Tab-separated table of C-alpha atoms in Angstrom:
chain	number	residue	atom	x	y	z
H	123	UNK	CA	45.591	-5.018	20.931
H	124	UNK	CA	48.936	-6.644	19.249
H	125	UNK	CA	49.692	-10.058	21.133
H	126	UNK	CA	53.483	-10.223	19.821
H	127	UNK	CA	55.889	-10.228	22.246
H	128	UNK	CA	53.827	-10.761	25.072
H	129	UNK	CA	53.861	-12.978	27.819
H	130	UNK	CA	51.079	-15.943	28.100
H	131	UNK	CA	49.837	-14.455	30.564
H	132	UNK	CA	49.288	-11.263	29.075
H	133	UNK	CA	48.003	-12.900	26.090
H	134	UNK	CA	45.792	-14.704	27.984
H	135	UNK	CA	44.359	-11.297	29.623
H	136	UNK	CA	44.202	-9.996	26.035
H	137	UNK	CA	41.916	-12.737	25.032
H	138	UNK	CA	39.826	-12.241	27.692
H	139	UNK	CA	39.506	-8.171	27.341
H	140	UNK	CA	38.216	-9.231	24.043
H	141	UNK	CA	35.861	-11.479	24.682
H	142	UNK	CA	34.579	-9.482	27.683
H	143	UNK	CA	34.970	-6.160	26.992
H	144	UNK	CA	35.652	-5.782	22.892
H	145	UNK	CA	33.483	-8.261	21.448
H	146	UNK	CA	30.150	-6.879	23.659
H	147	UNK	CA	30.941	-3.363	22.817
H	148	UNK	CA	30.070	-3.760	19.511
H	149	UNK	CA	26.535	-3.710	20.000
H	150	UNK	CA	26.459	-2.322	23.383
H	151	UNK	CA	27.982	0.414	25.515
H	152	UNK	CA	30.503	-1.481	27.947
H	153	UNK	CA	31.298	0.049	31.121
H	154	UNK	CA	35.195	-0.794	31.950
H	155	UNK	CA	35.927	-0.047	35.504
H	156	UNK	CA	39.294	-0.265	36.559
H	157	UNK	CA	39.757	-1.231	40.805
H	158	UNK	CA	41.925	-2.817	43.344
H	159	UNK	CA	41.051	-4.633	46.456
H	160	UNK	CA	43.105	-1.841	48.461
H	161	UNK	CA	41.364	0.615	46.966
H	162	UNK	CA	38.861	2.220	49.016
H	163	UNK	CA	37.706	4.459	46.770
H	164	UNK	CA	36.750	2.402	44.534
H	165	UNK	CA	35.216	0.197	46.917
H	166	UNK	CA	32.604	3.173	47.928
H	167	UNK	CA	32.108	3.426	43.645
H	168	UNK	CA	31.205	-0.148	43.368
H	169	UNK	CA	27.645	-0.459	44.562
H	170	UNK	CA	26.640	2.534	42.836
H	171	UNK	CA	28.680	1.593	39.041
H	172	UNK	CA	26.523	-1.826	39.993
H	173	UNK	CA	23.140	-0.347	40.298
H	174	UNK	CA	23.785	2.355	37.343
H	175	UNK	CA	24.676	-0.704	35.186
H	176	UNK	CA	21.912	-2.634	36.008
H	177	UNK	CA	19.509	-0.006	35.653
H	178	UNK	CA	20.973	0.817	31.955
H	179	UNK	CA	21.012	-3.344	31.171
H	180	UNK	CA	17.700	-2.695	28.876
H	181	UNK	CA	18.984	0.078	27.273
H	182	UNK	CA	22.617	-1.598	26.054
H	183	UNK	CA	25.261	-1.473	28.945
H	184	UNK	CA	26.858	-3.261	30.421
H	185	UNK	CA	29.751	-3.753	33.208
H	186	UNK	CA	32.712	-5.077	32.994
H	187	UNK	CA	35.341	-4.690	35.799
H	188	UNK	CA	39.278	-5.428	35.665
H	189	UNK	CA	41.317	-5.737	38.488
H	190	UNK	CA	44.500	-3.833	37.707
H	191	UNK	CA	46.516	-5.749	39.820
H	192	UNK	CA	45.766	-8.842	37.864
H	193	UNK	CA	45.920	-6.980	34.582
H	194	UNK	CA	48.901	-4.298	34.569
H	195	UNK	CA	48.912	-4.724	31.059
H	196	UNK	CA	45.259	-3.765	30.024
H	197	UNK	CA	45.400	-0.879	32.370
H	198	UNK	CA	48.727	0.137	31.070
H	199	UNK	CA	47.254	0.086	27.684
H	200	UNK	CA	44.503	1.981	28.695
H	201	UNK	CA	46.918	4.508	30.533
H	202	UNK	CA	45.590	4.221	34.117
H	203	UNK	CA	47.417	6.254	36.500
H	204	UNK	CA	44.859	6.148	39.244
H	205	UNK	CA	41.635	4.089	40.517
H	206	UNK	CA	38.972	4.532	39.889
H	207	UNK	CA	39.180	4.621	36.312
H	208	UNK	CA	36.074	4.010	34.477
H	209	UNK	CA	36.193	4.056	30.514
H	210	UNK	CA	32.620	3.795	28.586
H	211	UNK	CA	34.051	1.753	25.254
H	212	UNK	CA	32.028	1.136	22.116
H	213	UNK	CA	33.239	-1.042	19.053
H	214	UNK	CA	36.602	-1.098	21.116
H	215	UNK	CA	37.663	2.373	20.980
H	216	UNK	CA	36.905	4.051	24.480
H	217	UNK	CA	34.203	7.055	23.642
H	218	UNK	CA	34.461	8.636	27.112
H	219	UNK	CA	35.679	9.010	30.488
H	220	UNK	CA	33.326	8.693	33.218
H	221	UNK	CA	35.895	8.638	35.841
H	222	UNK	CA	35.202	12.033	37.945
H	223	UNK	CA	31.063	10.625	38.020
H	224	UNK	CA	31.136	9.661	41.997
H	225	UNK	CA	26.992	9.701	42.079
H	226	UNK	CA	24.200	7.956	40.588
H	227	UNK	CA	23.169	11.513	39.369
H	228	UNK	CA	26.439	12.169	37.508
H	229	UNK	CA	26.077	8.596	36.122
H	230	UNK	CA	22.747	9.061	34.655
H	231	UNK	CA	23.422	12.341	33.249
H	232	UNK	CA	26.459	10.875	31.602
H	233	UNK	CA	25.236	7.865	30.245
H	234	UNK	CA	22.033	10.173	29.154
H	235	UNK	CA	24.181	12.270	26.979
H	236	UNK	CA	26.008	9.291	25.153
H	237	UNK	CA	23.525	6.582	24.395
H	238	UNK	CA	21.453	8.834	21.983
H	239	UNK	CA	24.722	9.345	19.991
H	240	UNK	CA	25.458	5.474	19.387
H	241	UNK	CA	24.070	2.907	17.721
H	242	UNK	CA	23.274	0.883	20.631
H	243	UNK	CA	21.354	-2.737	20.363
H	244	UNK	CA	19.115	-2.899	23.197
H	245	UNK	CA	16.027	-3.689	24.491
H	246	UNK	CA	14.568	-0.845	25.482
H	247	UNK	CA	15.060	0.742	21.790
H	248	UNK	CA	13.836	-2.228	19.928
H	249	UNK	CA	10.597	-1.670	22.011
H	250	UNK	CA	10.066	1.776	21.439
H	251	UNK	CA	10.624	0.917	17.892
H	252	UNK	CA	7.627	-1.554	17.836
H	253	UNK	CA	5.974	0.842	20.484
H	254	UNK	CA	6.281	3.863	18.193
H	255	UNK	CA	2.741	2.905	15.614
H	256	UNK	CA	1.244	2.053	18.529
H	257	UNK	CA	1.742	5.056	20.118
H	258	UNK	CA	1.041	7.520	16.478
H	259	UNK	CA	-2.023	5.906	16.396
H	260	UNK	CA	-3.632	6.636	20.099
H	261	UNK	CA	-2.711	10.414	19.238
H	262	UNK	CA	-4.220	10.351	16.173
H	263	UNK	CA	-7.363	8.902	17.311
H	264	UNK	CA	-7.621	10.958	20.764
H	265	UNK	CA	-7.062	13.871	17.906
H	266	UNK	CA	-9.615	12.840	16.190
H	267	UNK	CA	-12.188	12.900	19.199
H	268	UNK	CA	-12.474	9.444	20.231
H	269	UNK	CA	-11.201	9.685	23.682
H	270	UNK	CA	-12.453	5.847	24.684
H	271	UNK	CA	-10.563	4.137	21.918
H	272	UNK	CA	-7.215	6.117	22.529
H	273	UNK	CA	-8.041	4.985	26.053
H	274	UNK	CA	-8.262	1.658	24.820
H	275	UNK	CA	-4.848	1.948	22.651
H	276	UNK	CA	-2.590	3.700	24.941
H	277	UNK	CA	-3.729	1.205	27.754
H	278	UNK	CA	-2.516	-1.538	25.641
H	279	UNK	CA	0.903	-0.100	25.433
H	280	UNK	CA	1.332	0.277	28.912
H	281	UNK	CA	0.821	-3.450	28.876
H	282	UNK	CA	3.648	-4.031	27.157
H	283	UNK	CA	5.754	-1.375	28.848
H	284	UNK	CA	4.430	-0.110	31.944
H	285	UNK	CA	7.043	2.721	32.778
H	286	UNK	CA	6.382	4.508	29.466
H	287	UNK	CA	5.250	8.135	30.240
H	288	UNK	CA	4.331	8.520	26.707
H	289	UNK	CA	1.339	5.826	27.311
H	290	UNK	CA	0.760	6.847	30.365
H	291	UNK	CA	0.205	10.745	29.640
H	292	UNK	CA	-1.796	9.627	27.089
H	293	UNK	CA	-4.166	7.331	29.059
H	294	UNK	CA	-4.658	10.916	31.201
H	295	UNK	CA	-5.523	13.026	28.671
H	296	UNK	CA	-8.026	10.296	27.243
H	297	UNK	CA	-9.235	9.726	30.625
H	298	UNK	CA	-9.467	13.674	30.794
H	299	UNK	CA	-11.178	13.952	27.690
H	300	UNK	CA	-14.225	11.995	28.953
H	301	UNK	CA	-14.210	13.729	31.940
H	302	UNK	CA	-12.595	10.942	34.111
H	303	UNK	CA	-10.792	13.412	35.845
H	304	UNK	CA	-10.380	11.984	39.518
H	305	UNK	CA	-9.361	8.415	37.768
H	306	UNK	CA	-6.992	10.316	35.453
H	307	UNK	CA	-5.513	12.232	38.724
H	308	UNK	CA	-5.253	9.149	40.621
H	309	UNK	CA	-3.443	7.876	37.741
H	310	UNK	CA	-0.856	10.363	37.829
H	311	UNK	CA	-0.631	10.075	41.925
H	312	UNK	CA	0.517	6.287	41.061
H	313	UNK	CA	3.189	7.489	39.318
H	314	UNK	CA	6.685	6.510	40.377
H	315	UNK	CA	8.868	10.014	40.923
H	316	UNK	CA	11.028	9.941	37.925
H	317	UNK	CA	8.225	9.442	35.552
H	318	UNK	CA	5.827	11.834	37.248
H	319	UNK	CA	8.286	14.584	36.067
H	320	UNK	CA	8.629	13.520	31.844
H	321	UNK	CA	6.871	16.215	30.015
H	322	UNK	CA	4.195	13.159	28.633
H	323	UNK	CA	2.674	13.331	32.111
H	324	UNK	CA	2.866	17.020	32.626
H	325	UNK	CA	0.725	17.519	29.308
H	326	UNK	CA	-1.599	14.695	30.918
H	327	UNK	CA	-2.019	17.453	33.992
H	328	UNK	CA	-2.527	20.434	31.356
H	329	UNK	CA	-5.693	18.380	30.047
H	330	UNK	CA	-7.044	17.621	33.415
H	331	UNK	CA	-6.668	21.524	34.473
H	332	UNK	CA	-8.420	22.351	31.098
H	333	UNK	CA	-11.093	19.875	31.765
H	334	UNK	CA	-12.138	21.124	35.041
H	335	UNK	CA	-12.117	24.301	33.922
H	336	UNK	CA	-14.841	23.512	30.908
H	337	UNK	CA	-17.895	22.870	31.907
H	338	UNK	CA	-19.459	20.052	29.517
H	339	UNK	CA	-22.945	20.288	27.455
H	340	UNK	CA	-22.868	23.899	27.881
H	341	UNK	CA	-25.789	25.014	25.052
H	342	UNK	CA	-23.226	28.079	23.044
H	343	UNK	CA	-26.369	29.522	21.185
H	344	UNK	CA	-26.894	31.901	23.920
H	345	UNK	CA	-23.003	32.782	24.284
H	346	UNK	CA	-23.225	33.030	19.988
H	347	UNK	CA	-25.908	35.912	20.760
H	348	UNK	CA	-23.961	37.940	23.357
H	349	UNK	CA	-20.965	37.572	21.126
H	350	UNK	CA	-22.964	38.842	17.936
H	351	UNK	CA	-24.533	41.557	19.967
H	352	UNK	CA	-21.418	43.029	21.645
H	353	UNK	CA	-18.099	41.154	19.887
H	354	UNK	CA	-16.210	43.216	22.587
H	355	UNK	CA	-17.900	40.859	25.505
H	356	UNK	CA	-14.639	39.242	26.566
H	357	UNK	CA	-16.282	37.365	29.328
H	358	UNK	CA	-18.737	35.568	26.924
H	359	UNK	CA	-15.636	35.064	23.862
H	360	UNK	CA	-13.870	33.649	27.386
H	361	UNK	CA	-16.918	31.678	28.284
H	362	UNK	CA	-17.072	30.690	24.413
H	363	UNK	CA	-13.802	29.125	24.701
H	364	UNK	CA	-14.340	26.845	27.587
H	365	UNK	CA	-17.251	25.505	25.822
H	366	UNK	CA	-15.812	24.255	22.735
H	367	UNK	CA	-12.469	23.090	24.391
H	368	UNK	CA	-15.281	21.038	27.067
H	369	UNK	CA	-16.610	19.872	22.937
H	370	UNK	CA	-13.300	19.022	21.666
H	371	UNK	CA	-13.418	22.051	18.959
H	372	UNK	CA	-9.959	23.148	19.520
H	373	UNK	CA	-9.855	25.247	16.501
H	374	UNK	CA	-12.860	27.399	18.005
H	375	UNK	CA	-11.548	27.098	21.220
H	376	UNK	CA	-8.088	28.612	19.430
H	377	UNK	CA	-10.179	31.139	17.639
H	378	UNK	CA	-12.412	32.326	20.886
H	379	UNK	CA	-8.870	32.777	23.193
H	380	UNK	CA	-6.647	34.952	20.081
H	381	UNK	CA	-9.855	37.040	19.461
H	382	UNK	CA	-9.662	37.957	23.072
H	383	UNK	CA	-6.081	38.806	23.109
H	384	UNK	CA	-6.114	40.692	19.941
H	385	UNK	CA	-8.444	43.100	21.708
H	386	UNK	CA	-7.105	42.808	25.061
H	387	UNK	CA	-3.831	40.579	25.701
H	388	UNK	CA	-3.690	41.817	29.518
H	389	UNK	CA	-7.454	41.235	29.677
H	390	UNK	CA	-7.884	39.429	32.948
H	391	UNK	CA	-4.022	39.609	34.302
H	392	UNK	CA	-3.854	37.512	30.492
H	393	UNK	CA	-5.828	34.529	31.283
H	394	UNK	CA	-7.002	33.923	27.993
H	395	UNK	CA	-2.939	33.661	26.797
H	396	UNK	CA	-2.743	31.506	29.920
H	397	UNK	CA	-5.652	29.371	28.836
H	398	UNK	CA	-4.004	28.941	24.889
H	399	UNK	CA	-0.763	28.293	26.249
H	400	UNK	CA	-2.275	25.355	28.513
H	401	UNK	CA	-3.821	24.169	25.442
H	402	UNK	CA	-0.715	23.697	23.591
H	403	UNK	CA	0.596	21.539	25.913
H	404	UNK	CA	-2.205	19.331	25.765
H	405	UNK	CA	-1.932	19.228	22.736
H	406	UNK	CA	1.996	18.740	21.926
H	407	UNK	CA	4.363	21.410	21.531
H	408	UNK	CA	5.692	19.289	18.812
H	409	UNK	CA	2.023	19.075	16.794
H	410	UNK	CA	1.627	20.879	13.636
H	411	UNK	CA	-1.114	22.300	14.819
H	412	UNK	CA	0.353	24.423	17.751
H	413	UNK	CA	2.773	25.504	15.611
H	414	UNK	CA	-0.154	27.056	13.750
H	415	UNK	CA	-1.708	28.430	16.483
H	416	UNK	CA	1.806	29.937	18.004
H	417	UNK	CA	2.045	31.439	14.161
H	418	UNK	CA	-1.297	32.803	14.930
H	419	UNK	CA	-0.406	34.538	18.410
H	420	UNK	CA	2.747	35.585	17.345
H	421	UNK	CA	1.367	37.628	14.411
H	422	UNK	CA	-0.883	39.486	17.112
H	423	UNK	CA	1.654	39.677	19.721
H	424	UNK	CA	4.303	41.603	17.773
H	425	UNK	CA	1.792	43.725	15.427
């Protein structure tokens, strides 16, 4: 904003739009809410901009209110022609207008769509950033069958950031894994609400379902010999399944469940498509693996 011409007070008000509102938006997302104290709308807005704000600090916004009545010009630059006004303003350019948000919902959804498209300084992303190894490595070593270590790891990073559902779903599908299954259930019945829902925890309920449904130290030499006698014995490639999943042999476990729907997809109102698909969530829909295994299904689904 040009300064010549104005009035010291305006200049003054310049500075400090600057200094509160320009200079901080260049690393974070400032919120600018324009009010009046006769304005009862915006005096029913203000405890819930307040507690949005404050729930966003770690992630890189902040609040910054102006008072139109002390600062005609700011608003007038701005273009305010009614209050509420709220502006979200990064590096000093305004990037949108949140002023028709009226509920913490609208908020969240709002500020959920713009702060993955900035390059916002916060805390919150500089700790996923360190979390992120941390994190790699628990799946990798749950992957690679040690269930008590990944434990181990993922309960470390929920040390250092107790609300993270990635963590946490992995601490249940460790706990799952070694057949902890009440602690891993209690675990998710601890859960705050919001995080209950992220799709980390839901994959953490996948593994428990899958685990109760295996029944461990099951001896498969006997299911091997029904198999090999009658390769059409659903039950037993069913029964095969559950056995290796219960070993952590997800490849056989893969193999057991596609054989069966390759000869029967509607076998048992398509519980053993039901069964693969739960696997792939334990697993990650993201994992190279599923994608293997979806490749796999696909092939026999639209043959």
């Amino acid at each position: 904003m040009a300064t010549l011409g104005l009035s010291e007070q305006e200049k003054e008000a310049v500075a400090a739009f600057r200094r509160d509102v320009v200079e901080p938006s260049q690393t974070k997302l400032v919120l600018v809410d324009f009010w009046a104290e006769w304005c009862q709308p915006c005096k029913q807005l203000s405890p819930i901009i307040e507690k949005i704000a404050a729930e966003y600090a770690d992630r890189g916004v902040l609040l910054v209110k102006v008072n139109v009545d002390e600062n005609r010009f700011i608003a007038s630059q701005f273009r305010v022609q009614s209050i509420p006004t709220v502006y979200a303003v990064f590096q000093g350019q305004p990037v949108a207008d949140l002023s028709q948000a009226r509920t913490e919902g609208q908020y969240r959804q709002m500020l959920d769509q713009i702060l993955p498209q900035l390059p916002i300084e916060s805390e919150a992303g500089q700790l996923a950033q360190d979390l992120a190894p941390l994190l790699a490595m628990g799946e990798e070593v749950l992957a690679g069958g040690d269930a008590e270590r990944a434990l181990s790891v993922f309960a470390q990073i929920g040390e250092m950031d107790p609300d993270n559902a990635e963590a946490l779903g992995g601490q249940i599908r460790a706990l799952a894994a070694l057949g902890r299954l009440d602690e891993a259930e209690a675990l998710i019945a601890a859960l705050p609400a919001e995080i209950a829902k992220e799709a980390a925890i839901d994959r953490g309920r996948a593994a428990i379902a899958l685990a109760r449904s295996a029944t461990p130290g099951v001896d498969i030499a006997p299911l091997q010999a029904r198999i090999a006698a009658n390769p059409d014995d659903l039950d037993a490639l069913f029964e095969m399944s559950t056995a290796q999943m219960a070993g952590g042999n997800r490849d056989a476990a893969a193999d057991a469940l596609l054989d069966i729907i390759a000869k029967d997809r509607d076998w048992n109102e398509g519980q053993a498509r039901s069964q693969l698909l739960q696997l792939f969530d334990v697993v990650g829909l993201e994992d190279p693996w599923v994608a293997a295994q979806r490749r796999r299904l696909s092939a026999i689904l639209f043959s």
